[in-house]
PDB file of C-alpha atoms and ligand atoms in Angstrom:
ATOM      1  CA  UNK A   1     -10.166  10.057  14.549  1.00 55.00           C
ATOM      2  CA  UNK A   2      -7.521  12.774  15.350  1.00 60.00           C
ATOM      3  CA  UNK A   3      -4.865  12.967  18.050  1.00 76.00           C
ATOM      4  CA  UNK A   4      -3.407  15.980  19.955  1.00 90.00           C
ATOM      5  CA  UNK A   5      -0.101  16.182  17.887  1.00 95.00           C
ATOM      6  CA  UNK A   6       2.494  18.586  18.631  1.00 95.00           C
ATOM      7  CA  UNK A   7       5.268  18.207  15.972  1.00 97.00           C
ATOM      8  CA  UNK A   8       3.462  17.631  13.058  1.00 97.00           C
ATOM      9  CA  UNK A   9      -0.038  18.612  11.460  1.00 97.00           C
ATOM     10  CA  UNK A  10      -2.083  16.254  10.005  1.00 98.00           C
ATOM     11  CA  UNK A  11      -4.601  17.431   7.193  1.00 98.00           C
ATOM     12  CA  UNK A  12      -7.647  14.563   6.330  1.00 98.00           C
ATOM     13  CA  UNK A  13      -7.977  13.971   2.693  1.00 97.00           C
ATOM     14  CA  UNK A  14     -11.374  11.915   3.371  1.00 98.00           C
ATOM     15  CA  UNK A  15     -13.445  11.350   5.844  1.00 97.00           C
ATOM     16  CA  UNK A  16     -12.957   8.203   5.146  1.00 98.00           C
ATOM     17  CA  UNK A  17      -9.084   7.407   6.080  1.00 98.00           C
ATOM     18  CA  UNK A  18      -6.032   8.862   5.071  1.00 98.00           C
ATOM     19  CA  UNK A  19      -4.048  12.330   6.240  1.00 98.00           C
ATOM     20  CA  UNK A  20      -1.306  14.834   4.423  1.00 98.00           C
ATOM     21  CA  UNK A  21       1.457  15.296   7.424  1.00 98.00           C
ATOM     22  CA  UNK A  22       3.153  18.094   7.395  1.00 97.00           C
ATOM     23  CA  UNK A  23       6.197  19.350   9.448  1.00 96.00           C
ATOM     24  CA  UNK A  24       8.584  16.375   8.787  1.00 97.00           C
ATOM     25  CA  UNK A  25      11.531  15.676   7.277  1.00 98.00           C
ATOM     26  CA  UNK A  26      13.050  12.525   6.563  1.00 98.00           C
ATOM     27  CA  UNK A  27      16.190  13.635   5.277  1.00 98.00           C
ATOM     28  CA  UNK A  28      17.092  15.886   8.377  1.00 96.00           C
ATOM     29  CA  UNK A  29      16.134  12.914  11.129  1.00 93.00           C
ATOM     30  CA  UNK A  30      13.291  12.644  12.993  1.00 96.00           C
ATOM     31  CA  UNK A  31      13.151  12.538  16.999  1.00 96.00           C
ATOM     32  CA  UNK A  32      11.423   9.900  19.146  1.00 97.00           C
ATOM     33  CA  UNK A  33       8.714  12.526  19.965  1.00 97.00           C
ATOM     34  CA  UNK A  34       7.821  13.059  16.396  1.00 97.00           C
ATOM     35  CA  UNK A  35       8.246   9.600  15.404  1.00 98.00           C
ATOM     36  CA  UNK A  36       5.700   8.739  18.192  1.00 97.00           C
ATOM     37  CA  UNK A  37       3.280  10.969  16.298  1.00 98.00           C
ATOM     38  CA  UNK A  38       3.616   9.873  13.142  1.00 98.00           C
ATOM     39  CA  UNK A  39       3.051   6.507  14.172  1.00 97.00           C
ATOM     40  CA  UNK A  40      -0.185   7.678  15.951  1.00 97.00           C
ATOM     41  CA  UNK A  41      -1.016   9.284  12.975  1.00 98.00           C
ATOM     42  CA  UNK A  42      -0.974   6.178  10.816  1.00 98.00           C
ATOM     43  CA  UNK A  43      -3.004   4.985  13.136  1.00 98.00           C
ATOM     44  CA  UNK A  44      -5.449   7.071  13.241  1.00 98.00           C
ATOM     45  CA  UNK A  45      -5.515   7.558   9.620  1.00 98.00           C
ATOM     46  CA  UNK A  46      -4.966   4.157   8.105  1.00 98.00           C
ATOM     47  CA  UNK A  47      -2.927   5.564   5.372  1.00 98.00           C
ATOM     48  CA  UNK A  48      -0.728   8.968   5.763  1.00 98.00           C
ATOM     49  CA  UNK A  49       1.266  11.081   3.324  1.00 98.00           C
ATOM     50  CA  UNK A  50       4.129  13.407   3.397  1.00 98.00           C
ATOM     51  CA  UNK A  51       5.404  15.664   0.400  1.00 98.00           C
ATOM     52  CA  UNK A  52       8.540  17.140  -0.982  1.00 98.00           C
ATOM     53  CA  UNK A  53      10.878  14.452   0.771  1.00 98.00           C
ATOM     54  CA  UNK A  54      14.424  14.060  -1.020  1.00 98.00           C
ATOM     55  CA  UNK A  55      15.800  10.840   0.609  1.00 98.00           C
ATOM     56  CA  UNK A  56      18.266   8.472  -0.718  1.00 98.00           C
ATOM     57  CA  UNK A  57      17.743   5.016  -0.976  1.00 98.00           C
ATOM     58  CA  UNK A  58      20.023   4.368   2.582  1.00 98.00           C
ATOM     59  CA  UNK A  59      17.619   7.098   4.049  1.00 98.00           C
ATOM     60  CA  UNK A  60      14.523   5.508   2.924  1.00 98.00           C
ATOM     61  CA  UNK A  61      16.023   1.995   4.823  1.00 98.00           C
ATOM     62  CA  UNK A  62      17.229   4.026   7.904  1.00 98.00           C
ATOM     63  CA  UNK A  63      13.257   5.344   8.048  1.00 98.00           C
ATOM     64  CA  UNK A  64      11.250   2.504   7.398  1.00 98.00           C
ATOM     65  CA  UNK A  65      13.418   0.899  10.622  1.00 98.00           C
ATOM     66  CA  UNK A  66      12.191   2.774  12.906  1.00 98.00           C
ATOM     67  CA  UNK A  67       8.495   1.300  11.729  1.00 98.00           C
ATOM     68  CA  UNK A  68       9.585  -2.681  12.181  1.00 97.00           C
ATOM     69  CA  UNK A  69      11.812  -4.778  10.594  1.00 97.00           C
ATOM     70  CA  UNK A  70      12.032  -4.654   6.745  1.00 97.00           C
ATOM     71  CA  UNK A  71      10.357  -7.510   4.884  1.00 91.00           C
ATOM     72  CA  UNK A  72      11.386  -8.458   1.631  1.00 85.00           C
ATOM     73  CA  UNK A  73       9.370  -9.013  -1.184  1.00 83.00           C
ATOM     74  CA  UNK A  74      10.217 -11.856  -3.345  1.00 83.00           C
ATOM     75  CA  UNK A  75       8.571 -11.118  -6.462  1.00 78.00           C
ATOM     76  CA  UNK A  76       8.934  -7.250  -7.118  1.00 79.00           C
ATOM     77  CA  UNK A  77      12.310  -7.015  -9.096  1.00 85.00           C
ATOM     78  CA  UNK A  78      14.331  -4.736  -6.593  1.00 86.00           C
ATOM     79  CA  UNK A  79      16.309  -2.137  -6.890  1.00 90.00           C
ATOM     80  CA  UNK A  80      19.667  -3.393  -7.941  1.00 89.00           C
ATOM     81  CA  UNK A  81      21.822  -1.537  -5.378  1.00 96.00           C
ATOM     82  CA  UNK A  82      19.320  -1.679  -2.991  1.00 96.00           C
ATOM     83  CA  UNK A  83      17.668  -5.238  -2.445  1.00 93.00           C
ATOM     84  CA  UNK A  84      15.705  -3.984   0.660  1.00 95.00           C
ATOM     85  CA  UNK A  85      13.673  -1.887  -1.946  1.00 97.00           C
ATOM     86  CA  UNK A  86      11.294  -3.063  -4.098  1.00 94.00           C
ATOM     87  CA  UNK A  87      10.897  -1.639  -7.377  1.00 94.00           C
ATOM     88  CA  UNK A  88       7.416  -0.808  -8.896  1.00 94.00           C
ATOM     89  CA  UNK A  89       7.883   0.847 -12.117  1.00 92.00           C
ATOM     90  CA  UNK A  90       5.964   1.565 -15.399  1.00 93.00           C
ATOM     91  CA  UNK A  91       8.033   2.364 -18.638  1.00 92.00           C
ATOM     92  CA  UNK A  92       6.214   4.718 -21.323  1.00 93.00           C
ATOM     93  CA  UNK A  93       6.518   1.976 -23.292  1.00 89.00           C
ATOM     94  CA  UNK A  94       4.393  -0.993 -21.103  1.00 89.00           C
ATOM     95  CA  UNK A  95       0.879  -1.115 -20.851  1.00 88.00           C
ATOM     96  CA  UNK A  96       0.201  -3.493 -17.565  1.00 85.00           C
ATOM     97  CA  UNK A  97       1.469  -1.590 -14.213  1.00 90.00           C
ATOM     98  CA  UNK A  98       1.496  -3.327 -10.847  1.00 88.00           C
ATOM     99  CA  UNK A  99      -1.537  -2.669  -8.340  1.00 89.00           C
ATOM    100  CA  UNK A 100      -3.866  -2.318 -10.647  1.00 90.00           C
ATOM    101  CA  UNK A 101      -6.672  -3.772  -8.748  1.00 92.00           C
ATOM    102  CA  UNK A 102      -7.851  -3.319  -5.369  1.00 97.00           C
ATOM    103  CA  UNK A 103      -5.333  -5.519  -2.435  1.00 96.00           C
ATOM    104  CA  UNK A 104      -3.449  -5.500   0.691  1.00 95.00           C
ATOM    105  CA  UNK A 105       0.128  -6.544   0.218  1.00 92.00           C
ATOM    106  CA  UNK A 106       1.471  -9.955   1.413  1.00 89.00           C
ATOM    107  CA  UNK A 107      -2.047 -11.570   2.582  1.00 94.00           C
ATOM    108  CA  UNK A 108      -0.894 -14.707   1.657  1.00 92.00           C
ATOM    109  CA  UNK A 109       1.545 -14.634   4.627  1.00 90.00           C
ATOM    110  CA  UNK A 110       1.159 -16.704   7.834  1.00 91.00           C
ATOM    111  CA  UNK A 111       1.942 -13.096   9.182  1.00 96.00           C
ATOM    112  CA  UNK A 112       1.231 -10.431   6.910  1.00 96.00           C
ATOM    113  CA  UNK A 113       3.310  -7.222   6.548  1.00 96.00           C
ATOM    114  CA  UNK A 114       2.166  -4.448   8.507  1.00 97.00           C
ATOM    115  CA  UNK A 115       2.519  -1.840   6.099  1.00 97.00           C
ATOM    116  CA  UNK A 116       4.342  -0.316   3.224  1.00 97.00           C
ATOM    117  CA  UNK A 117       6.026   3.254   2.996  1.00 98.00           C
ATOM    118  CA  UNK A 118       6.021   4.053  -0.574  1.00 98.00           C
ATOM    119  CA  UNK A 119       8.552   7.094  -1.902  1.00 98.00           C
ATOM    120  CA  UNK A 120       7.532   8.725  -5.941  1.00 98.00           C
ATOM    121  CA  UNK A 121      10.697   9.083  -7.645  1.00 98.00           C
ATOM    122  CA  UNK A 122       9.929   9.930 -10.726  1.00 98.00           C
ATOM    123  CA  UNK A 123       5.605  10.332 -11.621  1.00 98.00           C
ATOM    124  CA  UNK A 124       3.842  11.179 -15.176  1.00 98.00           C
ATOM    125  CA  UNK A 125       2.633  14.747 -15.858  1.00 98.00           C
ATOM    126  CA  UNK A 126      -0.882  13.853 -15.169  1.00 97.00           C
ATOM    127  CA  UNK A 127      -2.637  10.444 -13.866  1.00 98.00           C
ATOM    128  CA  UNK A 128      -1.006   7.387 -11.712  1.00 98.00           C
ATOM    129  CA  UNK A 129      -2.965   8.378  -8.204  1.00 98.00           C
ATOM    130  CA  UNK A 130      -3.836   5.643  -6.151  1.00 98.00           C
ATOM    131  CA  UNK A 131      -6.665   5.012  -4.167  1.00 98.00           C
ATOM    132  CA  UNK A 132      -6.950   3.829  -0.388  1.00 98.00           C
ATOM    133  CA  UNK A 133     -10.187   2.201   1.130  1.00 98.00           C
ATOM    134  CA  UNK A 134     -10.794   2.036   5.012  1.00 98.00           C
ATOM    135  CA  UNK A 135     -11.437  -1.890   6.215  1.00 98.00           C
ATOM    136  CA  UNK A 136     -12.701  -0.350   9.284  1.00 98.00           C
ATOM    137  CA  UNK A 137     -15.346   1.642   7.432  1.00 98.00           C
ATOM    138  CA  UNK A 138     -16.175  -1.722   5.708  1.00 98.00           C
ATOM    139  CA  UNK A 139     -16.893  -3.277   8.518  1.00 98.00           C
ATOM    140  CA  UNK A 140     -18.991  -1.034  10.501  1.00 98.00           C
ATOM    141  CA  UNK A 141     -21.006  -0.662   7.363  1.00 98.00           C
ATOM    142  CA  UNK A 142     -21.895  -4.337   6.768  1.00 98.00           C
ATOM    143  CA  UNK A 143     -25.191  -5.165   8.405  1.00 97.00           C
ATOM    144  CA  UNK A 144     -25.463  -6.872  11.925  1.00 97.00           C
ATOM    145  CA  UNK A 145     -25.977 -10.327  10.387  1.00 97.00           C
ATOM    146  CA  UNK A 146     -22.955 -10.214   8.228  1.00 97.00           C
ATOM    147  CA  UNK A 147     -20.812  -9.269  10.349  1.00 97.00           C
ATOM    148  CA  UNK A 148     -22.008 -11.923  13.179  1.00 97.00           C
ATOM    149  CA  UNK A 149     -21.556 -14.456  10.689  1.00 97.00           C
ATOM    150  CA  UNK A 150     -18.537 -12.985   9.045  1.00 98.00           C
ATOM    151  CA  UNK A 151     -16.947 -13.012  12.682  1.00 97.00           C
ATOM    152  CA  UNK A 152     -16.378 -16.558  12.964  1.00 96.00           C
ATOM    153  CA  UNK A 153     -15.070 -17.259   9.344  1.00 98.00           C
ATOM    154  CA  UNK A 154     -11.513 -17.435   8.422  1.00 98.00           C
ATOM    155  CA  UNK A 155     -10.137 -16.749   4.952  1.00 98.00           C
ATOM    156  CA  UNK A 156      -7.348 -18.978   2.830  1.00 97.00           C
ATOM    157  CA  UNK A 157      -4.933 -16.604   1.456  1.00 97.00           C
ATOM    158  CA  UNK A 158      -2.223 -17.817  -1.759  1.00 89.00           C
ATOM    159  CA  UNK A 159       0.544 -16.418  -3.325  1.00 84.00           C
ATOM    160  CA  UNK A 160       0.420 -19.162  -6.053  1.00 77.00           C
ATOM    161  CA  UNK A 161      -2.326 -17.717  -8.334  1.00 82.00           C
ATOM    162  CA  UNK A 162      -0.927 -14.428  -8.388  1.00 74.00           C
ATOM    163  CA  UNK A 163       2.669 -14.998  -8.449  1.00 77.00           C
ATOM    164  CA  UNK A 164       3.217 -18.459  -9.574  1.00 75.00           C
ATOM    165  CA  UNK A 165       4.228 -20.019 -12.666  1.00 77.00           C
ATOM    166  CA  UNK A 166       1.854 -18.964 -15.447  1.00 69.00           C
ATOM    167  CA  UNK A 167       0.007 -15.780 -13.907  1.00 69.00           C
ATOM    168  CA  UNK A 168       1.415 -12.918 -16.063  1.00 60.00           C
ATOM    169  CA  UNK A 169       0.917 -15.641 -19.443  1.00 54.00           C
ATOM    170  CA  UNK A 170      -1.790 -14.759 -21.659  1.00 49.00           C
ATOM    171  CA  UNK A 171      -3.126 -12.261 -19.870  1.00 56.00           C
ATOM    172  CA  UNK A 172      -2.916  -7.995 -20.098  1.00 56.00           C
ATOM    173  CA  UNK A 173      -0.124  -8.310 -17.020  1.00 56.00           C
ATOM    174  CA  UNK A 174       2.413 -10.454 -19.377  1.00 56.00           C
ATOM    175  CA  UNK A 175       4.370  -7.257 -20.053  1.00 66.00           C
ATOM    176  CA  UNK A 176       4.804  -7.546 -16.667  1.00 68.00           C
ATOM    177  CA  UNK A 177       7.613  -9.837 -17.371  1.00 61.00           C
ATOM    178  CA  UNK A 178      10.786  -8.578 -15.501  1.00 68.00           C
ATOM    179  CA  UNK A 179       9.178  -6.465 -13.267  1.00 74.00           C
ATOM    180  CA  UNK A 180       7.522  -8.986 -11.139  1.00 70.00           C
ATOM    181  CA  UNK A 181       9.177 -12.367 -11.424  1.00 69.00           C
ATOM    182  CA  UNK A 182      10.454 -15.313  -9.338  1.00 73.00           C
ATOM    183  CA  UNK A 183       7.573 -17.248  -9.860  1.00 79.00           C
ATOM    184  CA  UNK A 184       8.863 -20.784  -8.422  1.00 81.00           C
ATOM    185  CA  UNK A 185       8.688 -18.586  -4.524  1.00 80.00           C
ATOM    186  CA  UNK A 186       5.023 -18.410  -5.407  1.00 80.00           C
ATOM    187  CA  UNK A 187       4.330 -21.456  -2.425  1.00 82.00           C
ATOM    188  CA  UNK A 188       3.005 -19.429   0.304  1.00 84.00           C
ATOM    189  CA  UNK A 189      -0.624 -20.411   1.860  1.00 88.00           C
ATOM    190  CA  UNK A 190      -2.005 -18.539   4.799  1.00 95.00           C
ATOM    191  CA  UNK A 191      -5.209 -18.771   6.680  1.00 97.00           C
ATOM    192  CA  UNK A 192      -6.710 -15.463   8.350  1.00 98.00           C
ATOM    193  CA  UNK A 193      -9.758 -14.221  10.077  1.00 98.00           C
ATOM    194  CA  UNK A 194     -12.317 -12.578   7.914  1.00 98.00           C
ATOM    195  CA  UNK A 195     -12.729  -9.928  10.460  1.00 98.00           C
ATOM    196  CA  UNK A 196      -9.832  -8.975  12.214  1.00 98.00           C
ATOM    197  CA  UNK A 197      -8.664  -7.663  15.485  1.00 98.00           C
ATOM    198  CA  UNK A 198      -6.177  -4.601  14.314  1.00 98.00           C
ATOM    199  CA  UNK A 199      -3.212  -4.845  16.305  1.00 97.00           C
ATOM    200  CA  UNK A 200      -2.827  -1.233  16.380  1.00 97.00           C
ATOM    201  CA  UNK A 201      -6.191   0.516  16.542  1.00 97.00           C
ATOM    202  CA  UNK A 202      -8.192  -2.579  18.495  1.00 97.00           C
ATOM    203  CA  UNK A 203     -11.066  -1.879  15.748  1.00 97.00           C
ATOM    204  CA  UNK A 204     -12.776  -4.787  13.927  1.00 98.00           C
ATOM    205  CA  UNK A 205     -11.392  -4.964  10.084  1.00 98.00           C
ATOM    206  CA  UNK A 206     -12.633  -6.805   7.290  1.00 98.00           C
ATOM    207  CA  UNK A 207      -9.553  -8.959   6.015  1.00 98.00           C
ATOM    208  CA  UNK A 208      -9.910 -10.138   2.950  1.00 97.00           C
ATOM    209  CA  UNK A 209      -8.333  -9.652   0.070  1.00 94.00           C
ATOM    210  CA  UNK A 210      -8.696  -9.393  -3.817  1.00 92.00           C
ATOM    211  CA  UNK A 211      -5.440  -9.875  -5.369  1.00 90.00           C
ATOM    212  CA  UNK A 212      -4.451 -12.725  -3.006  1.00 93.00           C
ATOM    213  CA  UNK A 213      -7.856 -14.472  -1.033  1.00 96.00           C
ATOM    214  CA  UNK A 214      -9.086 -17.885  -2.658  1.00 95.00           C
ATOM    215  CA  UNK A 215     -11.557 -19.035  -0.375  1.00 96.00           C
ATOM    216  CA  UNK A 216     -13.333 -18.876   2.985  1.00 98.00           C
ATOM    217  CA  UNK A 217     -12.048 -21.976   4.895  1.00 98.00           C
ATOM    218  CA  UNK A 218     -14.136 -24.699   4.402  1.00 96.00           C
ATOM    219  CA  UNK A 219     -15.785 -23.114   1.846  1.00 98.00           C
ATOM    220  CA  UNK A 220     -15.622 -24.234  -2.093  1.00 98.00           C
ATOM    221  CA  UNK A 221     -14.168 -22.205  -4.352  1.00 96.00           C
ATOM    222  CA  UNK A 222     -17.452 -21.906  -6.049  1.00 98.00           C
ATOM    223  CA  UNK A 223     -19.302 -21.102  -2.729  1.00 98.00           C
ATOM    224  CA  UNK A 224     -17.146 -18.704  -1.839  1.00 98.00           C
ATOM    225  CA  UNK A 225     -16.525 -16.178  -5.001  1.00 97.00           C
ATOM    226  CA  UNK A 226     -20.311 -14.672  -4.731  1.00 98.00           C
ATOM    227  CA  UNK A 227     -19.637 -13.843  -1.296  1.00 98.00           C
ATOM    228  CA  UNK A 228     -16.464 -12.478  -1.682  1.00 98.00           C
ATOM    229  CA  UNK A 229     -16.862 -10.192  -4.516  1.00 98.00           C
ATOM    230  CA  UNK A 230     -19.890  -9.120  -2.420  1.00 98.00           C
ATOM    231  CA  UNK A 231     -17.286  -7.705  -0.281  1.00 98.00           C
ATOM    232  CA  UNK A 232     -14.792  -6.905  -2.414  1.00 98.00           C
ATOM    233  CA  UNK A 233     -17.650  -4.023  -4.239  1.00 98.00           C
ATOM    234  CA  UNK A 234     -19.190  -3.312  -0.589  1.00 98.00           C
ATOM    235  CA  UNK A 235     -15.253  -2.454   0.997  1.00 98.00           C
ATOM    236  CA  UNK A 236     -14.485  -0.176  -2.156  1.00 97.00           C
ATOM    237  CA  UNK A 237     -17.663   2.095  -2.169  1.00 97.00           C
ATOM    238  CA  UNK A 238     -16.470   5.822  -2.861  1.00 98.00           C
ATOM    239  CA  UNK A 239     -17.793   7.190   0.231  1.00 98.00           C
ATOM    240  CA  UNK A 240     -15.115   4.322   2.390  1.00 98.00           C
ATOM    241  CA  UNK A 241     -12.090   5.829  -0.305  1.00 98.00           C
ATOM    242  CA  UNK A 242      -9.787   8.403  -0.473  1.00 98.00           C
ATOM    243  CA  UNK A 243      -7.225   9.416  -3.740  1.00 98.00           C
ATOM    244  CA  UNK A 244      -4.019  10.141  -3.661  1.00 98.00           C
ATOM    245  CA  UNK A 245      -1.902  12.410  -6.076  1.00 98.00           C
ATOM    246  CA  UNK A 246       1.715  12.105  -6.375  1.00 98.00           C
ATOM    247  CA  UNK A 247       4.365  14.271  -6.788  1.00 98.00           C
ATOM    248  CA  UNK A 248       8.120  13.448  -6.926  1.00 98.00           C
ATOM    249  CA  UNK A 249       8.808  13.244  -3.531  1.00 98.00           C
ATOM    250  CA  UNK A 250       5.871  12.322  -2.165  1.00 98.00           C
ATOM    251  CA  UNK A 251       5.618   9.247   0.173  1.00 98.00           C
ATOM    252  CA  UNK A 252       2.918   7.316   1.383  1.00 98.00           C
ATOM    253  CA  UNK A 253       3.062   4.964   4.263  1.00 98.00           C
ATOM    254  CA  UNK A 254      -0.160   2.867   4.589  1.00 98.00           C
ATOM    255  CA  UNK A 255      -1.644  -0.250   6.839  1.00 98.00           C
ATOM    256  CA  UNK A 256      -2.619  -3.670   5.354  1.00 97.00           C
ATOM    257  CA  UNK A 257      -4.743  -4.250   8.110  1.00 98.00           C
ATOM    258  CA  UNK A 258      -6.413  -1.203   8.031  1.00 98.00           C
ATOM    259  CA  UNK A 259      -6.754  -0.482   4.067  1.00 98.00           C
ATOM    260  CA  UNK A 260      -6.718  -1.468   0.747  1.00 98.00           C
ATOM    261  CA  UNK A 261      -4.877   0.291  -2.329  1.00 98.00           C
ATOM    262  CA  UNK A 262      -5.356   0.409  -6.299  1.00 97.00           C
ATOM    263  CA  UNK A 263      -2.693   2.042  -8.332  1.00 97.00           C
ATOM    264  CA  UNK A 264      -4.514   3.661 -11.106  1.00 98.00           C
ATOM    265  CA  UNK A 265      -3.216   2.818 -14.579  1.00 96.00           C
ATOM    266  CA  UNK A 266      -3.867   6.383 -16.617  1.00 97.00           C
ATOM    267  CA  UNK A 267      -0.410   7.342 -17.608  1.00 97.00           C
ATOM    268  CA  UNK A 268      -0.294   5.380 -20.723  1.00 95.00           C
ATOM    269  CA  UNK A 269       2.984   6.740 -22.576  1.00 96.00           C
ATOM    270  CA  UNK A 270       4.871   8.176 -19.169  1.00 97.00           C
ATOM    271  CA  UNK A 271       7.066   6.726 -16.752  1.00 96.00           C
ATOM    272  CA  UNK A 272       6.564   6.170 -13.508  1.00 97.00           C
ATOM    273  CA  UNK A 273       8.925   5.070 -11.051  1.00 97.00           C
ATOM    274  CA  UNK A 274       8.382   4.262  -7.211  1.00 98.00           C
ATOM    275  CA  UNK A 275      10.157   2.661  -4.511  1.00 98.00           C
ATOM    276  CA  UNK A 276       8.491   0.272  -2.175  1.00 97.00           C
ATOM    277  CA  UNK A 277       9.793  -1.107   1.363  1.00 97.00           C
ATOM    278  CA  UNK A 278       7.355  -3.468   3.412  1.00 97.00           C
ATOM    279  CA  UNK A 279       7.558  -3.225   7.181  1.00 97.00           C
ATOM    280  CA  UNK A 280       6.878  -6.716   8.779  1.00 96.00           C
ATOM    281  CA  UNK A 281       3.971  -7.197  10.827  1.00 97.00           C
ATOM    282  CA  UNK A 282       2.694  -9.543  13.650  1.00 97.00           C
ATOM    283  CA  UNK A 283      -0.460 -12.876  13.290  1.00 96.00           C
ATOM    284  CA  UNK A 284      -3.655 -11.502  12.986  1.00 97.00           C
ATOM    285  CA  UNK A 285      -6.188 -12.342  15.746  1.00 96.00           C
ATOM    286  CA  UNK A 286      -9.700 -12.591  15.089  1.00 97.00           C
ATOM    287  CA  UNK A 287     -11.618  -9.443  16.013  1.00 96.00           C
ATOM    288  CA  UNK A 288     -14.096 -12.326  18.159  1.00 77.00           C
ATOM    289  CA  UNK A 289     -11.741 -13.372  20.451  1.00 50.00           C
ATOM    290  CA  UNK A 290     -10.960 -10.001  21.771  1.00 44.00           C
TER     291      UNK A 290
HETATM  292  C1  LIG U 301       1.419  -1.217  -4.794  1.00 74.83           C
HETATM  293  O1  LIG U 301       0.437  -1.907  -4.946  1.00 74.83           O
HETATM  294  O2  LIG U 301       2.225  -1.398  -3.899  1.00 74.83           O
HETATM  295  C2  LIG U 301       1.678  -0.076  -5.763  1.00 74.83           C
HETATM  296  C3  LIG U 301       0.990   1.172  -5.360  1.00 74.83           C
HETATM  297  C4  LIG U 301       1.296   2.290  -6.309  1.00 74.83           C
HETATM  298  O3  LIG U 301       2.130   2.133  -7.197  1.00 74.83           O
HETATM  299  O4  LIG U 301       0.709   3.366  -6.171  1.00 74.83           O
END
């Protein structure tokens, strides 16, 4: 899984996905040579994490350019000075946080972000990890026939469920009310590949999606739920995880391709405040055609 890296050391958290980097610093600037490893090292890891980073908001923008171009999310309320940056906050007072079940950000895209690069400001005493899962560990565990059949199979992805008019109502996200929001942008429908061709790695993903997939295409709704929470269970097994802790400072930069995330919901009573800037990505090809 691991590359040669000079300027930076990269520590596995599971075996699994996901690796601590040490020896960077946003703040100070980071060459071509390192930033070249870093991006191998997300790579190679799916998910990787740095500590004890003290960047300003204009920082955290000047960094997460040099991964792509910055794509805005339209229903995270962002951060007022800072529209680039999407807020995901918890006050000690709320109940519902955001990413509470497992998901890959933006599936519902016609092209999907590439990735997120997450920075802790402010985290409760104890509780609010989140978990990663490996798509790539997903796949190669499914059994020869599922994945042949899974290969040819595309996915319809929506925004409207999730972020439309009516999601956060009546359920345990409507105190969720004015931190996600903008619910008439909730039109986007995409269609993907169930299995995936990652544009970085090459490796065969499994691509879909809980928060955001509504049906394999051509599928009924009905058909396609038993199947699909099938995979859903089968992609988050323990053993395809890792968990990771915050501390202020910490940042996380992970793959949508490549992984899934929950953001554990434990802190009941403590604040927790993070900023979140999506890096744009490129169509997904199915992992078939390659
Ligand atoms: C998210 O789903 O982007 C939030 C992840 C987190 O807060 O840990």
């Amino acid at each position: 899984m691991s590359s040669d890296y000079k300027t930076i050391e990269a520590s596995p958290v599971s075996p699994a996905l996901g690796a601590e980097i040490s020896g960077v610093d946003i703040a100070a600037g980071i060459g071509d040579e390192q930033f070249a490893e870093l991006r191998q090292a997300y790579v190679d890891y799916g998910v990787i994490f740095l500590r004890d980073q003290d960047i300003t908001p204009d920082q955290h923008i000047e960094f997460a350019r040099r991964w792509g171009d910055i794509n805005v999310n339209r229903f995270f309320q962002p951060v007022a000075t800072h529209p680039m940056i999407a807020e995901v906050r918890k006050e000690a007072d709320q109940k519902a946080n955001i990413g509470s079940s497992w998901h890959t950000d933006h599936s519902y895209d016609q092209i999907p972000a590439m990735g997120s690069i997450l920075y802790a400001r402010e985290v409760p005493s104890v509780g609010g990890d989140t978990l990663f899962a490996s798509m790539y560990a997903a796949y190669d565990a499914l059994s020869d026939g599922l994945k042949k059949m899974l290969s040819t199979m595309n996915a319809v992805h929506s925004s409207r469920h999730a972020f439309g008019e009516g999601a956060y109502v009546d359920t345990d996200l409507d105190d969720l009310g004015g931190r996600l929001g903008n619910t008439g942008a909730a039109t986007q429908d995409a269609i993907h590949p169930v299995i995936i061709r990652h544009p970085l790695s090459g490796r065969p993903a499994l691509y879909v999606n809980g928060d955001f997939t509504v049906r394999f295409d051509d599928w009924t709704q009905a058909e396609s739920q038993p199947l699909l929470d099938y995979l859903y269970a089968h992609a988050t097994q323990n053993e395809f995880t890792c968990r990771f802790h915050w501390r202020r400072g910490s940042v996380a930069i992970w793959d949508n391709r490549a992984t899934h995330h929950c953001a554990l919901n434990d802190y009941h009573g403590e604040r927790r405040l993070m900023h979140r800037i999506t890096i744009d990505g490129v169509a997904l090809e199915p992992a078939a055609a390659a």
